[in-house]
Coordinates of C-alpha atoms and ligand atoms in Angstrom, one line a residue:
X26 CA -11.2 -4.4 10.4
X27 CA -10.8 -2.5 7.2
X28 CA -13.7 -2.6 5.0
X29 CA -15.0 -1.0 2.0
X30 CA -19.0 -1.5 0.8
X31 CA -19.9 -1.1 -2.1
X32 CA -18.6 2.0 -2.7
X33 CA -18.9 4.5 -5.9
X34 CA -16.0 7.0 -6.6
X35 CA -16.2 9.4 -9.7
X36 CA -13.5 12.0 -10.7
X37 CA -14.4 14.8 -12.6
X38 CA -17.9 14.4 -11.1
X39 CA -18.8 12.3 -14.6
X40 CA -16.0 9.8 -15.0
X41 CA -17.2 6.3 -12.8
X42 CA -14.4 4.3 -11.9
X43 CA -15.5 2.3 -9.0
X44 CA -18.7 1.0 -9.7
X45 CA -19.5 -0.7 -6.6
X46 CA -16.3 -2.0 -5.2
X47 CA -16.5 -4.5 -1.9
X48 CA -13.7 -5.9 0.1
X49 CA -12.7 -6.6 3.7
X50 CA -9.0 -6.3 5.2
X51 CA -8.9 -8.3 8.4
X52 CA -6.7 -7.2 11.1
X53 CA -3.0 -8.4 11.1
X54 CA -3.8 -10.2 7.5
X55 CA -2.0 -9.3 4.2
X56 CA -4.6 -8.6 1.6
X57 CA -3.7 -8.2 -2.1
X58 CA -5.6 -6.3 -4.6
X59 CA -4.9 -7.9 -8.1
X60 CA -5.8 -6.7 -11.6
X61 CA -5.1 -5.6 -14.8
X62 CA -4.6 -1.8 -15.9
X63 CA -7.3 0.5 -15.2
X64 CA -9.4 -2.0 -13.3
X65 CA -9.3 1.1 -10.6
X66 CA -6.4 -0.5 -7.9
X67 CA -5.0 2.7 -7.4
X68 CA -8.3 4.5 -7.1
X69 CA -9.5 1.9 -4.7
X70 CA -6.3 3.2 -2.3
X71 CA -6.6 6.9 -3.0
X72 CA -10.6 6.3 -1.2
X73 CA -9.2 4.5 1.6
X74 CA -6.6 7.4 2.6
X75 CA -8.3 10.0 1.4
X76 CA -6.3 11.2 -1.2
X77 CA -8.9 11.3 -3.6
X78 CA -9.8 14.5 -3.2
X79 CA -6.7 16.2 -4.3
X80 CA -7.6 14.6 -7.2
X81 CA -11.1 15.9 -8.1
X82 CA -12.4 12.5 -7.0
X83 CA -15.2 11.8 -4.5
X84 CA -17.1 8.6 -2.7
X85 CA -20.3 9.3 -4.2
X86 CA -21.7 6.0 -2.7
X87 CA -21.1 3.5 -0.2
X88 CA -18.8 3.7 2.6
X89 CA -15.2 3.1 4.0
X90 CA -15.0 1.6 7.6
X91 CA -12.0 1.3 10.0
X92 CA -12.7 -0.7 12.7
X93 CA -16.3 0.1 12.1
X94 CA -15.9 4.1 12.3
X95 CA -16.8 5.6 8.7
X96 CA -13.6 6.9 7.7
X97 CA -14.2 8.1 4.1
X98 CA -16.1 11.6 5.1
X99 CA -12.6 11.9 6.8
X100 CA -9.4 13.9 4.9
X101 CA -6.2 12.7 4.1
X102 CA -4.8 14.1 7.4
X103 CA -7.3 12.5 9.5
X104 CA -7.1 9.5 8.1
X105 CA -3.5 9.4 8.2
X106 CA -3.9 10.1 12.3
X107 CA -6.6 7.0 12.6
X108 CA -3.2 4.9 11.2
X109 CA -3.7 4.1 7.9
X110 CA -0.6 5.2 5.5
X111 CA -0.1 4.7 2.2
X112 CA 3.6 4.6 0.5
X113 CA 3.9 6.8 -2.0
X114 CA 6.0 5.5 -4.8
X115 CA 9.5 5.1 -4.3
X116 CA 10.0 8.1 -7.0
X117 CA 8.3 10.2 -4.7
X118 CA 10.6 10.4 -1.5
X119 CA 12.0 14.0 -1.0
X120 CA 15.0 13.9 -3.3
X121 CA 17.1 16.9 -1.8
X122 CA 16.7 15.3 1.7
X123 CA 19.2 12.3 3.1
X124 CA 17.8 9.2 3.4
X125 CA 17.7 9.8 7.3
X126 CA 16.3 13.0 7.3
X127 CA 13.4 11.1 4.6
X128 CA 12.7 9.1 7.9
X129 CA 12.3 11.4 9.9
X130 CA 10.4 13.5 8.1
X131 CA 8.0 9.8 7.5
X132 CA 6.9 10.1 11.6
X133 CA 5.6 14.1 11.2
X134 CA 1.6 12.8 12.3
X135 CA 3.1 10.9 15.1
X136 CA 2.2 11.8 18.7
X137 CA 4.9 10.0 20.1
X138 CA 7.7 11.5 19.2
X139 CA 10.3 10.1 21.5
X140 CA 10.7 6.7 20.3
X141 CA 11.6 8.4 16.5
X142 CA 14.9 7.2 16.8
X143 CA 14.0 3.7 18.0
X144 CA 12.1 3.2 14.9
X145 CA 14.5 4.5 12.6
X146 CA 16.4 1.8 13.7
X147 CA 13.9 -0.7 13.3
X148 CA 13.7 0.6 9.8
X149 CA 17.8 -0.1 9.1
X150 CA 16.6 -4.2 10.4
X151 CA 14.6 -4.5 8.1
X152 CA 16.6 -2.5 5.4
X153 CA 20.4 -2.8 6.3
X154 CA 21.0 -1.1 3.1
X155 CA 19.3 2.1 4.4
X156 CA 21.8 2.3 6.9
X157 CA 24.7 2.4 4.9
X158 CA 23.3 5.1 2.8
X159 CA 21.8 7.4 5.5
X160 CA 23.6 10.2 5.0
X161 CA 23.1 9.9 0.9
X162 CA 20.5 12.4 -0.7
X163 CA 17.9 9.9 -1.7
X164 CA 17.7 11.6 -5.3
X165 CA 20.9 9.6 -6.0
X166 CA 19.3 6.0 -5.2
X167 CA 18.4 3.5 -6.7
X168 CA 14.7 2.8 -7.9
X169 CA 15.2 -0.6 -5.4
X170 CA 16.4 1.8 -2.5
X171 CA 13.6 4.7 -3.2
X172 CA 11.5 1.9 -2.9
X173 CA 12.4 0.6 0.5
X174 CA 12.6 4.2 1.4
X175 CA 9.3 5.0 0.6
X176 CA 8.5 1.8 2.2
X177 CA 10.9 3.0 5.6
X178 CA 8.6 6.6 6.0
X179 CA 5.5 4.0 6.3
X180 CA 7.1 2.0 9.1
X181 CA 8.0 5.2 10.7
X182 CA 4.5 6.5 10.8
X183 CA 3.2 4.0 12.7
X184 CA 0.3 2.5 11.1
X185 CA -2.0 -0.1 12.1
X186 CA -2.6 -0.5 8.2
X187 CA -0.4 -0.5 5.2
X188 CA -0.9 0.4 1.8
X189 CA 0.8 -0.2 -1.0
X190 CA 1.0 0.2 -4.6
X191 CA 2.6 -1.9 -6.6
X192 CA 5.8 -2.1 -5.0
X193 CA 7.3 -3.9 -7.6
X194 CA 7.3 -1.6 -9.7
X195 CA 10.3 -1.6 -12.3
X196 CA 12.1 -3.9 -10.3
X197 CA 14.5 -6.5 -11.3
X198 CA 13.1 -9.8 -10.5
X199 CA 15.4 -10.5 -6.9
X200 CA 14.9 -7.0 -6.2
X201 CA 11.2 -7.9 -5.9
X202 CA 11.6 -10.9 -4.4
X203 CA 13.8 -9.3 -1.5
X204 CA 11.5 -6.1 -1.2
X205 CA 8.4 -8.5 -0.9
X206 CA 10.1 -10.5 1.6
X207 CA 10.4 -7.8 4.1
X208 CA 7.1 -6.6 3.7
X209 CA 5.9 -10.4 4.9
X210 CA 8.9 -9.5 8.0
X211 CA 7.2 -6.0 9.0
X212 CA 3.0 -7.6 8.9
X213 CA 4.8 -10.7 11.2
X214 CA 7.1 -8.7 13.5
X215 CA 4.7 -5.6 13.9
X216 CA 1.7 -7.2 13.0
X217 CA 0.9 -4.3 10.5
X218 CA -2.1 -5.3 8.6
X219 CA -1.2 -5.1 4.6
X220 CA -3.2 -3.8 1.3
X221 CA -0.9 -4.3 -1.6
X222 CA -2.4 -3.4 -4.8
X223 CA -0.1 -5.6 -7.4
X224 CA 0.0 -6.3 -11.1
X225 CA 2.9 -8.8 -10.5
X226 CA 0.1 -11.6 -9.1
X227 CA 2.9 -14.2 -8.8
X228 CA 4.9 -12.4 -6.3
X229 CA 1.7 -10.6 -4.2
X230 CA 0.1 -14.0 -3.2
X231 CA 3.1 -15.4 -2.6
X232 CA 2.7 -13.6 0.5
X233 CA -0.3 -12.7 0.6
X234 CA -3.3 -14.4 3.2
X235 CA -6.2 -13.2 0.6
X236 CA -6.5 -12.3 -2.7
X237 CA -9.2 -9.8 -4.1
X238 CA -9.0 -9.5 -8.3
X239 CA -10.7 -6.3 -9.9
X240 CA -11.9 -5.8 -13.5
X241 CA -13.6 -2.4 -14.4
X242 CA -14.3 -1.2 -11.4
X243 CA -15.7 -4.1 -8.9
X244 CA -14.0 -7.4 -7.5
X245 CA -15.0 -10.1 -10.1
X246 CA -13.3 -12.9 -7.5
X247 CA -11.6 -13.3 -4.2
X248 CA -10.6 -16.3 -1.9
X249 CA -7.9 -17.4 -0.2
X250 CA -4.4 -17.5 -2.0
X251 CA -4.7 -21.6 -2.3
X252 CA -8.3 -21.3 -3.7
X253 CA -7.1 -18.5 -6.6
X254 CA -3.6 -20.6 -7.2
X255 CA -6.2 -23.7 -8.0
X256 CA -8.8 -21.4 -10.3
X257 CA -7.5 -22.3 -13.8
X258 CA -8.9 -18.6 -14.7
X259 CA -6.6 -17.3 -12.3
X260 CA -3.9 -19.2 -13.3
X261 CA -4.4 -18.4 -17.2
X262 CA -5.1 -14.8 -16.9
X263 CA -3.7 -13.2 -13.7
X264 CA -0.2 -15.8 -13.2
X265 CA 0.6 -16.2 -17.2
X266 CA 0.4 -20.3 -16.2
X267 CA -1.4 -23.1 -18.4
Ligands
ATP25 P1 -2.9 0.9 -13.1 O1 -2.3 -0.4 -12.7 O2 -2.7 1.2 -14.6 O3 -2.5 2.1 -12.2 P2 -5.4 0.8 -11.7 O4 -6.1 -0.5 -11.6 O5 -4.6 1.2 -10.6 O6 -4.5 0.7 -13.0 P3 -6.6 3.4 -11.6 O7 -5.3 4.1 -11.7 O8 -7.4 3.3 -10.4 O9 -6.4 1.9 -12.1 O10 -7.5 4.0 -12.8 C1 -8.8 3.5 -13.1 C2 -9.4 4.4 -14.1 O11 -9.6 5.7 -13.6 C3 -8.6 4.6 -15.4 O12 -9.5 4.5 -16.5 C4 -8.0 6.0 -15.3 O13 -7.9 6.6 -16.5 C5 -9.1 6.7 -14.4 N1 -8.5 7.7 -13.6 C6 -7.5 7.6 -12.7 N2 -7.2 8.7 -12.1 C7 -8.0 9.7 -12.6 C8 -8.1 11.1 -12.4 N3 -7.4 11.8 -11.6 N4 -9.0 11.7 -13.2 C9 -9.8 11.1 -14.1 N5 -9.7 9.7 -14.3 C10 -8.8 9.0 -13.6

């Protein structure tokens, strides 16, 4: 449903980071993006929600496709409205807002504004902790709850797709564990499809349906998650194993 061919991005106008980067994101399937630093993960989300261009980046070839309508002559805004979100770091919630007003605020492109409240309870299901800090200005969380924060505002808008970046960022290890385990909850209960761009390959496939892996600026392998677990490249490079 989500597909990206062979596309090109450049910042700067001179600096090539994707140099012909291809993957598809089935409906209702969690997809991880693996690789090391700079391979171009985060670049490869800033083209799918537009948020390239904010950066002085541009698709200068191929194309982005979203249930087969080109979405990457679209902007941020747009893009946002066809239902593809992407969290923004847990470091990046509004820090002088509560935690509930940070939900709220997560549903502004909705049309449907009357079921807000519904899914702010939705939200507290799958993060009970949110609800026992609603009222707590989300500056003074921790990294773990600005995470599922910044993961609450994308439940609340909506999407039919999901993007995330390395939401295991600085996390202890059960902190991870946890925050992964309720992303598998939200793809099975709302049947949001998933992009998670990881570092932390151990933990991504362990939910994950498909696994893409990226070096300088193209997919240099992909399968399913039992294929990569069995690739003794894989293994050795990407999951630190023998
Ligand atoms: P990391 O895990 O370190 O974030 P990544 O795989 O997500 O790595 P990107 O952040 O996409 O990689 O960066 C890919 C390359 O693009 C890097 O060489 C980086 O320096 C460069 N880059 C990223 N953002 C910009 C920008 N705004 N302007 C110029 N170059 C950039």
């Amino acid at each position: 449903m989500l597909t990206i061919n062979n596309v090109e991005v450049m910042y700067d106008k001179v600096i090539l980071v994707l140099k012909g980067m291809s993957m598809v994101v089935p409906k209702g399937k969690i997809v991880a993006l693996l690789g090391s630093n700079g391979a171009g993960k985060t670049t490869t989300l800033k083209a799918i929600s537009g948020l390239l261009k904010s950066e002085n980046g541009e698709v200068t070839d191929g194309f982005i496709e979203l249930y087969g309508e080109r979405i990457d002559v679209s902007d941020a805004e747009t893009i946002v409205k066809k239902g593809i979100f992407q969290c923004m770091e847990g470091r990046r919630v509004f820090k002088h807002l509560s935690v509930e007003d940070n939900l709220i605020a997560g549903a502004h492109t909705r049309k449907d504004r009357k079921n807000i409240k519904s899914d702010i309870q939705k939200v507290y299901h799958y993060f009970p902790k949110l609800e026992m800090l609603k009222h707590r200005q989300a500056g003074y969380l921790s990294g773990g709850e600005q995470q599922m924060l910044a993961i609450g505002r994308g439940i609340m808008a909506k999407p039919k797709v999901l993007l995330l970046d390395e939401p295991s960022l600085g996390l202890a290890p059960l902190l991870v564990k946890e925050i992964f385990g309720i992303i598998k909850k939200i793809n099975e209960e709302e049947g949001t499809t998933i992009l998670v761009v990881e570092q932390n390959a151990n933990v991504a496939l362990s939910i994950a349906d498909y696994g893409y892996i990226m070096e300088n600026g193209r997919i240099v392998m992909d399968g399913t998650v039992d294929r990569l677990l069995s690739n003794q490249d894989v293994r050795e490079f990407y999951l630190g194993m023998g």
